[in-house]
């Protein structure tokens, strides 16, 4: 039994609560899925990240919950993302990062992984694009009993590992390189890269070697978050490790513990910090849900408001309350025999707006007259000609920064 006190200091109009229950721990990450689906920008990485987890949304335990009756809309969303990714194709399995010709090699591999999984699940991919992606991931020709790698470009360690993983997803595992990486570099690999290497062995049908490569625990070798290049973050690495555990050593207690640790990274808004964090977390949770679903009973719960029954929920379900007054108490009671996971999202407009805050990035705005004199915003008349000065200050170098400022 859980009790929730609704915030009293919100405007009554438009306030509601969305209560979702499931037998899958993925329900705790509904905020991550919602964040991705509504993410407004359109670079290659973000386009793939917004749609990739939706390929597996049924396995996330949400088919009868948040997306009930909206399968057609989800398929349309995925199809639009696929068309956009295909439009970014530069040829030879390479993709432009924006609409221009700039390529991020790691993002190109990420796009290829998305297309491969979408094709496997029955979504239509432009045949020419898919053929060039498959060709780019093919193994080099053999020469004197070994693969001829003389024309292969130099790649970073992260890109090499990710490429090995995507090749295995494509059904073209480079076993020679996988074993060379395991023998010479595995102890140098960051935790997420080591998890991807283990997954590559698993997808190549080499389960014993996958088990040997997968680390017994997470957190041994981590780096700092990147806003470009491979978009690395420790949270994404934790999600990749969870994905590897779910496919290679799927022990229930270990999986539930790892999901709990990842859920501890969620922000106040109920999501993870970046699109990469959210997308890989949801990909991992889809795999976890497949593993846990086999031994999990359908959930049952009762939702009440100040003691009055609002809904009896059975299976993975979501319930949106009508407008609610502040200070009331929602109560969720598990009436089934199994474990119940839930998420509560409360929507509304606070009466008081929080003061100015800055977390690593500061944005200052000034309104100026045509003579350069600073103006008070509340005294600007409609139709008055003004200039807006924006000043941006950051604690450290940031790549791929998009600034949207409403005047």
Tab-separated table of C-alpha atoms in Angstrom:
chain	number	residue	atom	x	y	z
A	1	UNK	CA	0.000	0.000	0.000
A	2	UNK	CA	1.293	3.440	-0.973
A	3	UNK	CA	-0.134	6.878	-0.163
A	4	UNK	CA	0.529	10.024	-2.233
A	5	UNK	CA	-0.305	13.556	-1.079
A	6	UNK	CA	-1.195	15.794	-4.041
A	7	UNK	CA	0.656	19.163	-4.085
A	8	UNK	CA	-1.592	21.874	-2.588
A	9	UNK	CA	0.087	24.929	-4.132
A	10	UNK	CA	-0.900	24.339	-7.755
A	11	UNK	CA	-3.561	26.053	-9.848
A	12	UNK	CA	-6.676	23.800	-9.669
A	13	UNK	CA	-7.506	23.982	-13.386
A	14	UNK	CA	-5.758	21.319	-15.489
A	15	UNK	CA	-4.241	19.430	-12.597
A	16	UNK	CA	-4.345	15.629	-12.906
A	17	UNK	CA	-2.422	12.515	-12.018
A	18	UNK	CA	-1.446	9.593	-14.265
A	19	UNK	CA	-0.999	6.341	-12.337
A	20	UNK	CA	0.576	3.421	-14.226
A	21	UNK	CA	1.098	-0.119	-12.917
A	22	UNK	CA	2.886	-3.113	-14.384
A	23	UNK	CA	4.650	-6.344	-13.508
A	24	UNK	CA	7.663	-4.930	-15.386
A	25	UNK	CA	10.189	-2.617	-13.693
A	26	UNK	CA	10.300	-0.704	-17.007
A	27	UNK	CA	7.155	1.149	-15.880
A	28	UNK	CA	9.397	3.287	-13.655
A	29	UNK	CA	10.964	4.713	-16.822
A	30	UNK	CA	7.785	6.043	-18.455
A	31	UNK	CA	9.224	9.534	-18.038
A	32	UNK	CA	12.229	8.506	-20.148
A	33	UNK	CA	9.979	7.248	-22.939
A	34	UNK	CA	7.788	10.342	-22.799
A	35	UNK	CA	10.894	12.572	-22.891
A	36	UNK	CA	12.215	10.831	-26.009
A	37	UNK	CA	8.904	10.848	-27.883
A	38	UNK	CA	8.469	14.592	-27.321
A	39	UNK	CA	12.122	15.558	-27.874
A	40	UNK	CA	11.977	18.481	-30.347
A	41	UNK	CA	15.317	18.469	-32.179
A	42	UNK	CA	16.336	16.445	-35.208
A	43	UNK	CA	19.995	15.431	-35.435
A	44	UNK	CA	20.744	11.819	-36.379
A	45	UNK	CA	21.455	10.652	-32.835
A	46	UNK	CA	18.275	12.195	-31.446
A	47	UNK	CA	16.120	10.913	-34.317
A	48	UNK	CA	17.322	7.353	-33.710
A	49	UNK	CA	17.079	7.634	-29.911
A	50	UNK	CA	13.470	8.841	-29.998
A	51	UNK	CA	12.253	5.879	-32.062
A	52	UNK	CA	14.601	2.993	-31.215
A	53	UNK	CA	12.983	1.987	-27.881
A	54	UNK	CA	9.526	2.085	-29.486
A	55	UNK	CA	10.517	-0.929	-31.583
A	56	UNK	CA	10.259	-2.897	-28.332
A	57	UNK	CA	7.478	-0.997	-26.549
A	58	UNK	CA	5.285	-4.086	-26.216
A	59	UNK	CA	8.109	-5.862	-24.400
A	60	UNK	CA	8.478	-2.852	-22.099
A	61	UNK	CA	5.141	-3.812	-20.528
A	62	UNK	CA	3.453	-0.675	-21.872
A	63	UNK	CA	1.306	-2.054	-24.695
A	64	UNK	CA	-1.797	-2.065	-22.477
A	65	UNK	CA	-0.712	0.916	-20.425
A	66	UNK	CA	0.513	4.296	-21.637
A	67	UNK	CA	0.108	3.324	-25.320
A	68	UNK	CA	-3.204	1.487	-25.067
A	69	UNK	CA	-5.024	1.754	-28.390
A	70	UNK	CA	-2.156	3.676	-29.998
A	71	UNK	CA	-0.201	0.923	-31.788
A	72	UNK	CA	-0.937	2.534	-35.161
A	73	UNK	CA	0.425	5.886	-33.939
A	74	UNK	CA	3.587	4.202	-32.626
A	75	UNK	CA	4.170	2.414	-35.953
A	76	UNK	CA	3.685	5.696	-37.799
A	77	UNK	CA	6.198	7.407	-35.498
A	78	UNK	CA	8.754	4.655	-36.162
A	79	UNK	CA	8.151	4.799	-39.918
A	80	UNK	CA	8.714	8.560	-39.954
A	81	UNK	CA	11.981	8.168	-38.020
A	82	UNK	CA	13.134	5.479	-40.458
A	83	UNK	CA	12.392	7.721	-43.441
A	84	UNK	CA	14.314	10.563	-41.814
A	85	UNK	CA	17.328	8.349	-41.091
A	86	UNK	CA	17.260	7.087	-44.685
A	87	UNK	CA	17.208	10.697	-45.912
A	88	UNK	CA	20.465	11.282	-43.977
A	89	UNK	CA	22.226	8.466	-45.838
A	90	UNK	CA	25.369	9.702	-47.577
A	91	UNK	CA	26.168	6.400	-49.250
A	92	UNK	CA	28.357	3.430	-48.306
A	93	UNK	CA	26.550	3.013	-44.973
A	94	UNK	CA	27.467	6.517	-43.767
A	95	UNK	CA	24.942	9.066	-42.469
A	96	UNK	CA	25.035	12.846	-42.107
A	97	UNK	CA	24.638	14.061	-38.546
A	98	UNK	CA	22.443	17.011	-39.516
A	99	UNK	CA	20.961	17.677	-42.953
A	100	UNK	CA	24.406	18.743	-44.160
A	101	UNK	CA	27.219	16.364	-45.094
A	102	UNK	CA	28.916	16.265	-41.672
A	103	UNK	CA	29.270	12.677	-40.435
A	104	UNK	CA	29.744	11.411	-36.898
A	105	UNK	CA	31.088	7.826	-37.343
A	106	UNK	CA	29.674	6.621	-34.013
A	107	UNK	CA	26.223	8.016	-34.883
A	108	UNK	CA	26.392	6.294	-38.293
A	109	UNK	CA	26.883	2.952	-36.537
A	110	UNK	CA	24.007	3.783	-34.173
A	111	UNK	CA	21.758	4.492	-37.175
A	112	UNK	CA	22.841	1.209	-38.765
A	113	UNK	CA	21.980	-0.678	-35.563
A	114	UNK	CA	18.518	0.938	-35.577
A	115	UNK	CA	17.873	-0.016	-39.213
A	116	UNK	CA	19.026	-3.601	-38.618
A	117	UNK	CA	16.723	-4.100	-35.623
A	118	UNK	CA	13.800	-2.404	-37.387
A	119	UNK	CA	14.260	-4.677	-40.421
A	120	UNK	CA	14.395	-7.758	-38.171
A	121	UNK	CA	11.098	-6.754	-36.562
A	122	UNK	CA	9.324	-6.346	-39.902
A	123	UNK	CA	9.556	-2.619	-40.588
A	124	UNK	CA	10.231	-1.593	-44.178
A	125	UNK	CA	13.704	-0.232	-44.949
A	126	UNK	CA	14.622	1.300	-48.292
A	127	UNK	CA	16.383	-1.624	-50.068
A	128	UNK	CA	19.228	0.496	-51.489
A	129	UNK	CA	20.038	2.022	-48.090
A	130	UNK	CA	19.858	-1.329	-46.314
A	131	UNK	CA	22.084	-2.995	-48.924
A	132	UNK	CA	24.767	-0.317	-48.503
A	133	UNK	CA	24.611	-0.541	-44.714
A	134	UNK	CA	24.982	-4.324	-44.885
A	135	UNK	CA	27.911	-3.980	-47.292
A	136	UNK	CA	29.645	-1.465	-44.987
A	137	UNK	CA	29.365	-3.930	-42.089
A	138	UNK	CA	30.577	-6.921	-44.091
A	139	UNK	CA	33.928	-8.528	-43.303
A	140	UNK	CA	36.970	-7.708	-45.447
A	141	UNK	CA	38.000	-10.233	-48.082
A	142	UNK	CA	40.220	-13.129	-47.028
A	143	UNK	CA	43.813	-13.161	-48.244
A	144	UNK	CA	46.167	-16.087	-47.590
A	145	UNK	CA	43.869	-17.503	-44.935
A	146	UNK	CA	43.378	-14.223	-43.014
A	147	UNK	CA	41.114	-11.216	-43.415
A	148	UNK	CA	42.840	-8.504	-45.444
A	149	UNK	CA	42.618	-5.358	-43.271
A	150	UNK	CA	45.098	-3.158	-45.142
A	151	UNK	CA	42.393	-0.750	-46.359
A	152	UNK	CA	40.549	-0.461	-43.062
A	153	UNK	CA	40.529	3.087	-41.568
A	154	UNK	CA	41.944	3.894	-38.144
A	155	UNK	CA	39.214	4.034	-35.497
A	156	UNK	CA	39.014	4.921	-31.822
A	157	UNK	CA	38.709	2.116	-29.282
A	158	UNK	CA	35.053	2.999	-28.614
A	159	UNK	CA	34.178	3.032	-32.309
A	160	UNK	CA	36.007	-0.278	-32.851
A	161	UNK	CA	34.054	-2.010	-30.080
A	162	UNK	CA	30.726	-0.566	-31.188
A	163	UNK	CA	31.412	-1.595	-34.783
A	164	UNK	CA	32.182	-5.149	-33.670
A	165	UNK	CA	28.856	-5.209	-31.818
A	166	UNK	CA	26.833	-3.838	-34.768
A	167	UNK	CA	28.536	-6.305	-37.124
A	168	UNK	CA	27.403	-9.124	-34.822
A	169	UNK	CA	23.850	-7.684	-34.810
A	170	UNK	CA	24.015	-7.715	-38.631
A	171	UNK	CA	24.961	-11.394	-38.612
A	172	UNK	CA	28.541	-10.706	-39.751
A	173	UNK	CA	30.583	-11.192	-36.563
A	174	UNK	CA	34.279	-10.441	-36.937
A	175	UNK	CA	35.372	-13.283	-34.682
A	176	UNK	CA	39.045	-12.726	-35.440
A	177	UNK	CA	38.891	-9.119	-34.193
A	178	UNK	CA	36.640	-10.026	-31.274
A	179	UNK	CA	39.159	-12.522	-29.980
A	180	UNK	CA	42.077	-10.168	-30.575
A	181	UNK	CA	40.251	-7.471	-28.588
A	182	UNK	CA	39.513	-9.928	-25.771
A	183	UNK	CA	43.104	-11.146	-25.535
A	184	UNK	CA	44.889	-7.760	-25.786
A	185	UNK	CA	42.513	-4.985	-24.727
A	186	UNK	CA	39.667	-6.279	-22.559
A	187	UNK	CA	41.167	-5.056	-19.267
A	188	UNK	CA	41.630	-1.565	-20.737
A	189	UNK	CA	38.025	-1.238	-21.857
A	190	UNK	CA	35.598	1.095	-20.123
A	191	UNK	CA	32.695	-0.819	-18.512
A	192	UNK	CA	30.128	-0.041	-21.239
A	193	UNK	CA	32.524	-1.001	-24.043
A	194	UNK	CA	33.350	-4.249	-22.266
A	195	UNK	CA	29.620	-4.991	-22.014
A	196	UNK	CA	29.197	-4.341	-25.762
A	197	UNK	CA	32.147	-6.638	-26.503
A	198	UNK	CA	30.505	-9.373	-24.425
A	199	UNK	CA	27.234	-8.787	-26.288
A	200	UNK	CA	29.056	-9.079	-29.617
A	201	UNK	CA	30.345	-12.519	-28.581
A	202	UNK	CA	26.818	-13.476	-27.477
A	203	UNK	CA	25.260	-12.364	-30.774
A	204	UNK	CA	27.999	-14.287	-32.595
A	205	UNK	CA	26.853	-17.475	-30.854
A	206	UNK	CA	29.942	-17.638	-28.626
A	207	UNK	CA	28.208	-17.751	-25.245
A	208	UNK	CA	31.148	-19.130	-23.246
A	209	UNK	CA	33.425	-16.328	-24.402
A	210	UNK	CA	30.649	-13.773	-23.798
A	211	UNK	CA	30.438	-14.926	-20.176
A	212	UNK	CA	34.213	-14.687	-19.779
A	213	UNK	CA	34.317	-11.123	-21.148
A	214	UNK	CA	31.355	-9.772	-19.141
A	215	UNK	CA	32.562	-8.200	-15.889
A	216	UNK	CA	31.165	-9.562	-12.612
A	217	UNK	CA	30.161	-6.073	-11.461
A	218	UNK	CA	29.717	-2.546	-12.801
A	219	UNK	CA	31.710	0.559	-11.906
A	220	UNK	CA	35.346	-0.498	-12.305
A	221	UNK	CA	36.328	1.684	-15.290
A	222	UNK	CA	34.226	4.765	-16.063
A	223	UNK	CA	34.880	8.030	-17.888
A	224	UNK	CA	33.351	11.520	-18.038
A	225	UNK	CA	30.233	12.446	-19.989
A	226	UNK	CA	30.787	13.594	-23.600
A	227	UNK	CA	28.459	15.860	-25.594
A	228	UNK	CA	30.002	14.833	-28.924
A	229	UNK	CA	32.080	12.038	-30.502
A	230	UNK	CA	30.574	8.836	-28.978
A	231	UNK	CA	28.200	10.695	-26.582
A	232	UNK	CA	29.642	8.610	-23.759
A	233	UNK	CA	28.226	8.789	-20.253
A	234	UNK	CA	28.555	6.567	-17.157
A	235	UNK	CA	24.746	6.182	-17.094
A	236	UNK	CA	24.697	4.886	-20.672
A	237	UNK	CA	27.455	2.443	-19.734
A	238	UNK	CA	25.352	1.219	-16.827
A	239	UNK	CA	22.440	0.643	-19.223
A	240	UNK	CA	24.703	-1.254	-21.638
A	241	UNK	CA	25.942	-3.400	-18.758
A	242	UNK	CA	22.318	-4.145	-17.789
A	243	UNK	CA	21.579	-5.135	-21.399
A	244	UNK	CA	24.556	-7.514	-21.391
A	245	UNK	CA	23.570	-9.086	-18.062
A	246	UNK	CA	19.990	-9.611	-19.293
A	247	UNK	CA	21.197	-11.461	-22.413
A	248	UNK	CA	24.201	-13.337	-21.002
A	249	UNK	CA	23.592	-13.934	-17.255
A	250	UNK	CA	19.854	-13.340	-16.746
A	251	UNK	CA	19.526	-14.025	-13.023
A	252	UNK	CA	16.348	-12.450	-11.628
A	253	UNK	CA	17.812	-11.053	-8.400
A	254	UNK	CA	20.785	-9.573	-10.225
A	255	UNK	CA	18.556	-7.981	-12.875
A	256	UNK	CA	16.157	-6.444	-10.347
A	257	UNK	CA	19.070	-5.020	-8.385
A	258	UNK	CA	20.632	-3.514	-11.533
A	259	UNK	CA	17.301	-1.999	-12.626
A	260	UNK	CA	16.921	-0.463	-9.166
A	261	UNK	CA	20.361	1.146	-9.395
A	262	UNK	CA	19.561	2.561	-12.836
A	263	UNK	CA	16.221	3.890	-11.584
A	264	UNK	CA	18.174	5.720	-8.887
A	265	UNK	CA	19.710	7.856	-11.668
A	266	UNK	CA	16.309	9.263	-12.703
A	267	UNK	CA	15.953	13.026	-12.335
A	268	UNK	CA	13.106	14.860	-10.615
A	269	UNK	CA	11.308	14.878	-13.969
A	270	UNK	CA	11.323	11.066	-14.029
A	271	UNK	CA	13.864	10.656	-16.840
A	272	UNK	CA	17.593	10.244	-17.356
A	273	UNK	CA	19.774	13.213	-18.350
A	274	UNK	CA	20.424	12.604	-22.071
A	275	UNK	CA	18.756	11.010	-25.088
A	276	UNK	CA	21.522	8.368	-25.146
A	277	UNK	CA	20.971	7.564	-21.465
A	278	UNK	CA	17.224	7.201	-21.956
A	279	UNK	CA	17.375	5.214	-25.210
A	280	UNK	CA	19.933	2.629	-24.029
A	281	UNK	CA	18.168	2.286	-20.674
A	282	UNK	CA	14.896	1.465	-22.441
A	283	UNK	CA	16.627	-0.958	-24.825
A	284	UNK	CA	18.067	-2.751	-21.799
A	285	UNK	CA	14.712	-2.733	-19.999
A	286	UNK	CA	12.992	-4.323	-23.004
A	287	UNK	CA	15.438	-7.212	-22.723
A	288	UNK	CA	14.966	-7.384	-18.948
A	289	UNK	CA	11.184	-7.439	-19.400
A	290	UNK	CA	11.440	-10.425	-21.747
A	291	UNK	CA	13.436	-12.299	-19.120
A	292	UNK	CA	11.261	-11.429	-16.115
A	293	UNK	CA	7.887	-11.794	-17.850
A	294	UNK	CA	8.127	-15.583	-17.956
A	295	UNK	CA	7.859	-15.897	-14.156
A	296	UNK	CA	5.677	-12.880	-13.363
A	297	UNK	CA	1.925	-12.875	-12.655
A	298	UNK	CA	-0.308	-10.170	-14.117
A	299	UNK	CA	-0.550	-7.285	-11.615
A	300	UNK	CA	-3.768	-6.178	-9.882
A	301	UNK	CA	-4.234	-2.964	-7.927
A	302	UNK	CA	-6.902	-0.621	-6.562
A	303	UNK	CA	-6.585	3.167	-6.751
A	304	UNK	CA	-8.546	5.339	-4.309
A	305	UNK	CA	-8.901	9.081	-3.677
A	306	UNK	CA	-9.504	9.942	-0.010
A	307	UNK	CA	-10.884	6.429	0.458
A	308	UNK	CA	-13.240	6.416	-2.568
A	309	UNK	CA	-12.363	3.889	-5.305
A	310	UNK	CA	-11.279	5.521	-8.565
A	311	UNK	CA	-10.247	2.415	-10.491
A	312	UNK	CA	-9.468	-1.280	-10.247
A	313	UNK	CA	-6.424	-1.913	-12.407
A	314	UNK	CA	-5.568	-5.330	-13.847
A	315	UNK	CA	-2.604	-6.050	-16.108
A	316	UNK	CA	-0.243	-3.327	-17.299
A	317	UNK	CA	-2.539	-0.306	-17.158
A	318	UNK	CA	-2.543	3.452	-16.825
A	319	UNK	CA	-5.287	5.565	-15.245
A	320	UNK	CA	-5.590	9.320	-15.728
A	321	UNK	CA	-7.529	11.018	-12.943
A	322	UNK	CA	-9.830	13.992	-13.565
A	323	UNK	CA	-8.842	17.455	-12.267
A	324	UNK	CA	-7.952	17.053	-8.610
A	325	UNK	CA	-7.933	19.499	-5.750
A	326	UNK	CA	-4.706	19.957	-3.824
A	327	UNK	CA	-4.146	18.264	-0.485
A	328	UNK	CA	-6.092	15.116	-1.397
A	329	UNK	CA	-4.615	11.672	-0.905
A	330	UNK	CA	-4.224	9.035	-3.610
A	331	UNK	CA	-3.761	5.483	-2.366
A	332	UNK	CA	-2.509	2.539	-4.449
A	333	UNK	CA	-3.047	-0.955	-3.034
A	334	UNK	CA	-1.505	-4.102	-4.516
A	335	UNK	CA	-4.360	-6.626	-4.592
A	336	UNK	CA	-2.506	-9.282	-6.602
A	337	UNK	CA	-0.145	-11.965	-5.484
A	338	UNK	CA	2.979	-10.781	-7.307
A	339	UNK	CA	5.324	-7.825	-7.320
A	340	UNK	CA	3.806	-4.522	-8.502
A	341	UNK	CA	5.756	-1.704	-10.164
A	342	UNK	CA	4.180	1.713	-10.534
A	343	UNK	CA	4.767	5.269	-11.664
A	344	UNK	CA	2.892	8.411	-10.640
A	345	UNK	CA	3.057	11.484	-12.882
A	346	UNK	CA	1.364	14.621	-11.558
A	347	UNK	CA	0.666	17.436	-14.040
A	348	UNK	CA	-0.250	21.007	-13.227
A	349	UNK	CA	0.857	24.622	-12.981
A	350	UNK	CA	2.483	25.727	-9.715
A	351	UNK	CA	1.213	28.920	-8.118
A	352	UNK	CA	4.747	30.098	-7.401
A	353	UNK	CA	7.536	29.867	-9.958
A	354	UNK	CA	10.949	28.794	-8.706
A	355	UNK	CA	13.725	31.383	-8.730
A	356	UNK	CA	16.562	31.584	-11.238
A	357	UNK	CA	18.749	28.491	-11.353
A	358	UNK	CA	21.814	27.404	-13.321
A	359	UNK	CA	23.370	23.944	-13.505
A	360	UNK	CA	26.584	24.264	-15.473
A	361	UNK	CA	25.037	26.449	-18.184
A	362	UNK	CA	23.982	30.053	-17.532
A	363	UNK	CA	21.707	32.042	-19.830
A	364	UNK	CA	21.106	35.744	-19.243
A	365	UNK	CA	18.654	37.849	-21.243
A	366	UNK	CA	18.441	41.651	-21.396
A	367	UNK	CA	15.917	43.816	-23.260
A	368	UNK	CA	17.323	46.989	-24.801
A	369	UNK	CA	15.857	50.041	-26.508
A	370	UNK	CA	17.047	51.028	-29.979
A	371	UNK	CA	19.410	53.422	-28.178
A	372	UNK	CA	20.924	50.576	-26.113
A	373	UNK	CA	19.177	51.449	-22.839
A	374	UNK	CA	18.094	48.471	-20.704
A	375	UNK	CA	14.313	48.052	-20.386
A	376	UNK	CA	12.237	46.421	-17.656
A	377	UNK	CA	10.246	43.552	-19.291
A	378	UNK	CA	6.986	44.497	-17.548
A	379	UNK	CA	7.166	48.024	-18.993
A	380	UNK	CA	7.645	47.076	-22.654
A	381	UNK	CA	4.625	48.162	-24.693
A	382	UNK	CA	3.080	46.038	-27.411
A	383	UNK	CA	4.521	47.008	-30.796
A	384	UNK	CA	7.619	48.646	-29.301
A	385	UNK	CA	10.856	48.012	-31.217
A	386	UNK	CA	13.460	46.438	-28.918
A	387	UNK	CA	16.695	44.456	-29.077
A	388	UNK	CA	17.270	41.258	-27.085
A	389	UNK	CA	20.762	40.500	-25.797
A	390	UNK	CA	21.549	36.887	-24.862
A	391	UNK	CA	24.662	35.948	-22.897
A	392	UNK	CA	25.613	32.272	-22.551
A	393	UNK	CA	28.219	31.052	-20.074
A	394	UNK	CA	29.275	27.430	-19.618
A	395	UNK	CA	31.508	25.789	-17.014
A	396	UNK	CA	33.206	23.557	-19.619
A	397	UNK	CA	33.335	22.940	-23.358
A	398	UNK	CA	30.062	21.602	-24.778
A	399	UNK	CA	29.485	20.182	-28.262
A	400	UNK	CA	26.186	20.012	-30.159
A	401	UNK	CA	24.517	22.725	-28.084
A	402	UNK	CA	21.122	23.870	-29.376
A	403	UNK	CA	19.889	27.121	-27.810
A	404	UNK	CA	16.213	28.009	-28.023
A	405	UNK	CA	15.248	31.240	-26.301
A	406	UNK	CA	11.741	32.707	-26.421
A	407	UNK	CA	11.888	36.477	-26.647
